[in-house]
Amino acid sequence: MDKSTIICRCEEISYEEIEDVLTNGATTFDDLKRLTRCGMGPCQSKICHSLVADMIHEKTNTPYFQIPLPRMRMPLSPIKLETLATNSTSFSSVKSVMDEVELEDGKVR
Amino acid sequence: METDILIIGAGPAGLAAAFETASKGLDVTIVDESLTMGGQLNQQTQVIPSLPSSFQSMRGFEWAAHLTNQLKEYDIRYLLSHRVIGFYKDGSVGITDEQEVFAVKAKKIIVATGAAENAVAFPKWTLPGVMTIGAAQTLINRDFVQPGKEAVIVGSSDFALDAALQLSEVGVHVKGFIEKNAGILSRDLEKIEQVKKIGIPIHLDSFIKEARGIGAVEEIDIQIGTRVFTEKVDLVCVDGGRSPILDIFYQLGCSFGYQKELGGWVPQYNHQFQTDREDIFLAGNAAGISTQGVLLVTGMLAGINACEAVGAITKTIADEEKDFLWKELEILETKYNPTIWEARNRHMENFAYPVIKEQFLS
Amino acid sequence: MDTSYQTIIIGGGVVGSSIAYHLSEQTKEGILVLDQKFPLSGTSGSTQAWVWVHNKTPSWYAEFSMYSAELYSYLSKKIGDVEFKRTGGLSPFFNEVDREKALRLAEAYEQIGIKIKVLSREEALEKEPFLNPAVVGATYSAIDGNVNPFRLVDRYMRAAKKNGVQYSTYNKVTEIQKLLGKFIVVSEKGTFACKNLILAGGTWSRELGKLVDVNIPINQLRGQILVTEPLKPFLNYTISGLRQAFNGEVLIGYSMEQEGFNRATTLDVIQETANMAVHYVPALRKAKVVRAFSGIRAMPEDGFPILGKIPGVENLIVAATHSGVTLSPLIGTLMTELILDGETSIPIDRYSISRFA
């Protein structure tokens, strides 16, 4: 494997870029994901996570059982916003910024 | 939508679990992304070895049909071409048919989502023409498409040998196996003999140093020890091993343990094939990578345990069936590879001591 | 690694790393940043990262935010590209009651020199053609924008390290004592001494305060955010609720839940958020959501930053706030002044922790 070998094909992140943040103190998949975008694309690390675990194992001498899984996320696979928006009519937790502007005696607080 | 048992995944384990639960009179719902049931079995034209004693020897796709047919007499809700996208706060499962997202509330959920193939990286592995052995099998056996003319296989597991044999059968020239270890991984002597007979060389202690090609793979450099040679190929099938698919367990907050022999990280479960979320059972490769026969038995066990948990059968009856199945599981798994059986037992013993837990607490 | 420092900063998020960077620009005396995990693993790495001034109330808080936002252009020149973009901020509204609020807001801001325009429906749609045509109007401010939070913290950290700042990560502080005018900071990986101690623990500030017997009233407030696949650039402004990033992804979300440190996402809120997105910008209907994430906001009990010296303990400073991304350049600057000069160029009395006493 040379330095230019792609590790994350969704975001085209190379071996070298991951190596760089590992030498800068990152130790987990999630650490290096935020710094390189490795694993942030459409597959959500499904393809690259084992390759990255191998790299962490080699570079930091961490045994595999101490390399935590990348955080997995919903939706489990990509979905259209209009589909996702179905059967949701109420807004209990989602706010508008204007909701937060409070008036006192007709004036902004 | 409400149901007694929601089974996620209609592969061999999920279908076996469906039979056990539906035949006990429970309301069963099966969800699967695919339009057809049987999961990966549909791509498998090879004869499936080491089936449980009650089954005749069959090819993969025949077996998929058999498992599907035995459900015909029950009123099961099939959500095919549907996928699970996540979970609601109250534990309901969010399922979509691509038109809408709806909630399914189940008394018990059996997760049988199977395994994913691991990637193998080398310079230019992202070139078209490089694919997993599973993808190659899908192309030839399901889509009837020849994925290339001249191929190499990276790996030497049973699955890698199967893929090579099937590729040869459809006229692909398989130029060799490239195995990084010092020995062949497959334990199936008969298959190894078959491969040797058709003259496919097996390179040990070797790896792909580099692939080259413009727009698609055209040639690769193979390194064996200090020697490097070039092969012209338009297909590279890689076998990086398989690991349980974990995303559903992760979202459900289930804990995980690590067992290399079972495929790495595996959801933690007890002898009831129950995770530490007591309404969540699991079966098949999701519970550790094993052979098809074992997958089937774990599906039956998960189904029976779920039946017992909702009171559809008595403990006595359940225990009797489970005793029999556990013996069967031990025989099948030990015969295939005793280290997997040992790892499975270690994994269950560690139930109370997971390595990853409470993954959402920051 | 040294065991004695002039200044120790606990917390390497956007606030702690900004302080470390700004301080290291002014002094070469030893600075150590301790982080219980790794920078960006907390709130700073799970945010929409608006640099947001308008609709902040009351006006003195908006003014404070504006000063910070003004520093961003200069900051990028010093620490490198953080993908800061002053897009302007747009808050659409869909009813006449909100227009009334908006007009009052604009009036109040005018007195402190922040220009907020209340746009008509036509003006709003002209600026942002893909807004829902059912929009009634929008507030608009030219100051607002957004930044890439990963790059921001990474650049702060790299610039600070270049100036000699040391980072010790995956190193939780377990005990703090004051001995002969020095702080003794006990951590999982060792014990360190320092003259100045800065608590920049974000959501964990309350827990951190307990180590020095100080009540830092910070609570947790969860937000869930959706991220789409990359889309062609089509949104011109940072819209309150969603923005388009440099790489084309649209980040959507404005939810609030009290769930402690639980960073799970739930389909309930994800669907509400999707609903909001297609309501604001119907063109997003066909866009695919690739992932959702949760972030825990550090929310002071009264909503305002807690900044400055902690009365009664010499050389102990707290910097804990919501809107850390917006405020980080200013907080870094002011805390540096406070440490080196004992006073700040912009008054921070309103933000003193003593207001909770």
XYZ file of N, CA and C in Angstrom, chain C residues 47-142:
288
model
N -22.139 20.445 15.020
C -22.853 21.716 14.983
C -23.062 22.132 13.534
N -24.070 22.974 13.306
C -24.242 23.542 11.972
C -23.219 24.632 11.719
N -22.643 25.133 12.824
C -21.580 26.142 12.750
C -21.986 27.398 11.996
N -23.138 27.936 12.360
C -23.464 29.271 11.871
C -22.623 30.268 12.644
N -22.182 31.292 11.955
C -21.659 32.463 12.649
C -22.829 33.431 12.626
N -23.506 33.543 13.748
C -24.867 34.060 13.734
C -25.062 35.175 14.736
N -25.508 36.302 14.267
C -25.708 37.449 15.145
C -27.180 37.804 15.237
N -27.817 37.813 14.102
C -29.159 38.384 14.113
C -30.173 37.417 14.721
N -31.161 37.957 15.271
C -32.144 37.397 16.220
C -31.571 36.988 17.569
N -30.353 37.405 17.878
C -29.856 37.205 19.239
C -30.442 38.333 20.101
N -31.011 37.977 21.204
C -31.549 39.009 22.084
C -31.034 38.798 23.501
N -30.931 39.845 24.357
C -31.210 41.243 24.012
C -30.091 41.835 23.166
N -30.236 43.097 22.853
C -29.334 43.697 21.876
C -27.876 43.719 22.340
N -27.641 43.804 23.671
C -26.229 43.817 24.101
C -25.548 42.471 23.839
N -26.328 41.401 23.819
C -25.747 40.102 23.504
C -25.495 40.009 21.988
N -26.413 40.595 21.222
C -26.222 40.632 19.771
C -24.956 41.419 19.431
N -24.755 42.514 20.146
C -23.581 43.357 19.918
C -22.296 42.574 20.190
N -22.300 41.840 21.283
C -21.155 41.011 21.663
C -20.876 39.979 20.560
N -21.943 39.352 20.068
C -21.811 38.358 18.999
C -21.276 39.001 17.726
N -21.727 40.234 17.470
C -21.294 40.925 16.258
C -19.786 41.176 16.290
N -19.273 41.601 17.446
C -17.834 41.835 17.540
C -17.061 40.578 17.190
N -17.572 39.449 17.646
C -16.885 38.189 17.374
C -16.947 37.851 15.883
N -18.140 37.990 15.315
C -18.308 37.682 13.892
C -17.368 38.530 13.044
N -17.186 39.794 13.467
C -16.306 40.703 12.728
C -14.867 40.199 12.699
N -14.495 39.414 13.688
C -13.103 38.959 13.771
C -12.795 37.812 12.804
N -13.838 37.202 12.263
C -13.613 35.985 11.470
C -12.757 36.192 10.227
N -13.013 37.287 9.507
C -12.268 37.494 8.256
C -10.777 37.569 8.546
N -10.442 38.239 9.610
C -9.052 38.416 10.007
C -8.467 37.080 10.482
N -9.271 36.363 11.246
C -8.832 35.077 11.793
C -8.401 34.120 10.671
N -9.226 34.052 9.619
C -8.911 33.141 8.507
C -7.553 33.472 7.903
N -7.222 34.758 7.899
C -5.925 35.151 7.330
C -4.783 34.639 8.194
N -5.037 34.542 9.505
C -3.956 34.148 10.412
C -3.805 32.630 10.546
N -4.911 31.914 10.675
C -4.769 30.478 10.967
C -5.016 29.605 9.747
N -5.427 30.221 8.645
C -5.645 29.430 7.431
C -7.115 29.310 7.115
N -7.381 28.710 5.983
C -8.741 28.636 5.461
C -9.630 27.774 6.365
N -10.659 28.394 6.906
C -11.602 27.624 7.735
C -12.970 27.592 7.054
N -12.950 27.857 5.752
C -14.175 27.877 4.948
C -15.215 28.819 5.539
N -14.717 29.942 6.054
C -15.649 30.949 6.561
C -16.269 31.682 5.383
N -17.552 31.855 5.454
C -18.227 32.537 4.371
C -19.296 33.438 4.978
N -19.124 34.735 4.744
C -20.144 35.656 5.237
C -21.249 35.708 4.196
N -22.160 34.794 4.321
C -23.233 34.675 3.329
C -24.315 35.703 3.525
N -24.433 36.178 4.764
C -25.636 36.897 5.155
C -26.625 35.886 5.705
N -27.417 36.318 6.663
C -28.353 35.389 7.298
C -29.790 35.779 7.015
N -30.595 34.748 6.791
C -31.989 34.959 6.420
C -32.861 34.125 7.356
N -33.804 34.782 8.035
C -34.755 34.045 8.873
C -36.152 34.208 8.309
N -36.612 33.243 7.555
C -37.941 33.382 6.967
C -39.029 33.244 8.033
N -40.147 33.915 7.804
C -41.302 33.671 8.681
C -42.541 33.470 7.828
N -43.495 32.809 8.441
C -44.655 32.357 7.672
C -45.964 32.891 8.219
N -45.906 33.862 9.163
C -47.151 34.473 9.629
C -46.902 35.915 10.048
N -48.003 36.667 10.175
C -47.906 38.099 10.443
C -47.436 38.405 11.861
N -47.696 37.499 12.787
C -47.239 37.713 14.168
C -45.713 37.820 14.190
N -45.054 36.925 13.433
C -43.600 36.941 13.394
C -43.071 38.201 12.709
N -43.851 38.746 11.759
C -43.400 40.002 11.142
C -43.368 41.120 12.188
N -44.356 41.131 13.046
C -44.383 42.124 14.131
C -43.118 41.999 14.970
N -42.789 40.748 15.366
C -41.581 40.493 16.156
C -40.358 40.993 15.409
N -40.311 40.694 14.132
C -39.150 41.047 13.312
C -38.947 42.554 13.275
N -40.061 43.304 13.139
C -39.955 44.761 13.084
C -39.417 45.318 14.403
N -39.892 44.737 15.507
C -39.406 45.180 16.830
C -37.916 44.876 16.978
N -37.525 43.715 16.481
C -36.129 43.287 16.562
C -35.240 44.270 15.790
N -35.660 44.600 14.590
C -34.888 45.512 13.744
C -34.730 46.873 14.415
N -35.825 47.295 15.050
C -35.827 48.587 15.758
C -34.798 48.577 16.887
N -34.830 47.531 17.686
C -33.928 47.438 18.832
C -32.471 47.360 18.385
N -32.230 46.692 17.285
C -30.859 46.533 16.810
C -30.290 47.811 16.227
N -31.177 48.594 15.654
C -30.727 49.814 15.011
C -29.967 50.698 15.986
N -30.430 50.681 17.246
C -29.814 51.523 18.269
C -28.364 51.123 18.545
N -28.005 49.854 18.309
C -26.621 49.453 18.575
C -25.822 49.302 17.295
N -26.410 49.704 16.216
C -25.656 49.707 14.963
C -25.631 48.403 14.208
N -26.545 47.491 14.536
C -26.648 46.274 13.725
C -27.811 46.453 12.775
N -27.510 46.283 11.493
C -28.559 46.497 10.505
C -29.310 45.213 10.226
N -30.586 45.240 10.533
C -31.430 44.104 10.181
C -32.540 44.616 9.293
N -32.707 43.952 8.180
C -33.779 44.371 7.277
C -34.929 43.401 7.425
N -36.128 43.946 7.430
C -37.284 43.061 7.397
C -37.772 43.030 5.956
N -37.601 41.865 5.339
C -37.904 41.750 3.919
C -39.367 41.397 3.690
N -39.894 41.918 2.602
C -41.233 41.494 2.171
C -41.113 40.118 1.526
N -42.250 39.543 1.227
C -42.259 38.233 0.568
C -41.447 38.278 -0.727
N -41.700 39.332 -1.527
C -41.041 39.429 -2.826
C -39.526 39.592 -2.667
N -39.161 40.430 -1.679
C -37.725 40.654 -1.460
C -37.033 39.370 -1.006
N -37.714 38.639 -0.128
C -37.143 37.392 0.382
C -36.942 36.407 -0.762
N -37.941 36.306 -1.617
C -37.864 35.344 -2.727
C -36.846 35.778 -3.775
N -36.646 37.077 -3.878
C -35.648 37.556 -4.830
C -34.244 37.183 -4.356
N -34.028 37.316 -3.045
C -32.727 36.960 -2.492
C -32.512 35.453 -2.540
N -33.530 34.707 -2.176
C -33.395 33.249 -2.053
C -34.528 32.603 -2.840
N -34.331 32.445 -4.150
C -35.440 32.019 -5.013
C -36.032 30.651 -4.651
N -35.281 29.823 -3.963
C -35.802 28.484 -3.673
C -36.585 28.397 -2.363
N -36.766 29.559 -1.686
C -37.620 29.551 -0.492
C -39.051 29.194 -0.895
N -39.774 28.642 0.046
C -41.188 28.339 -0.176
C -41.931 29.619 -0.576
N -42.637 29.613 -1.705
C -43.377 30.822 -2.120
C -44.427 31.249 -1.095
N -44.774 30.357 -0.171
C -45.750 30.705 0.863
C -45.142 31.554 1.969
N -43.865 31.885 1.842
C -43.206 32.672 2.878
C -43.890 34.046 2.973
N -43.959 34.593 4.183
C -44.603 35.892 4.381
C -43.554 37.000 4.346
N -42.347 36.652 4.755
C -41.251 37.613 4.774
C -40.048 36.985 5.435
N -39.016 37.799 5.673
C -37.832 37.267 6.344
C -37.057 38.416 6.951
N -36.316 38.119 8.013
C -35.348 39.109 8.468
C -34.040 38.798 7.773
N -33.256 39.842 7.542
C -31.998 39.648 6.846
C -30.898 40.454 7.517
N -29.769 39.829 7.722
C -28.616 40.534 8.262
C -27.388 40.161 7.457
N -26.587 41.156 7.110
C -25.424 40.914 6.255
C -24.243 40.341 7.034
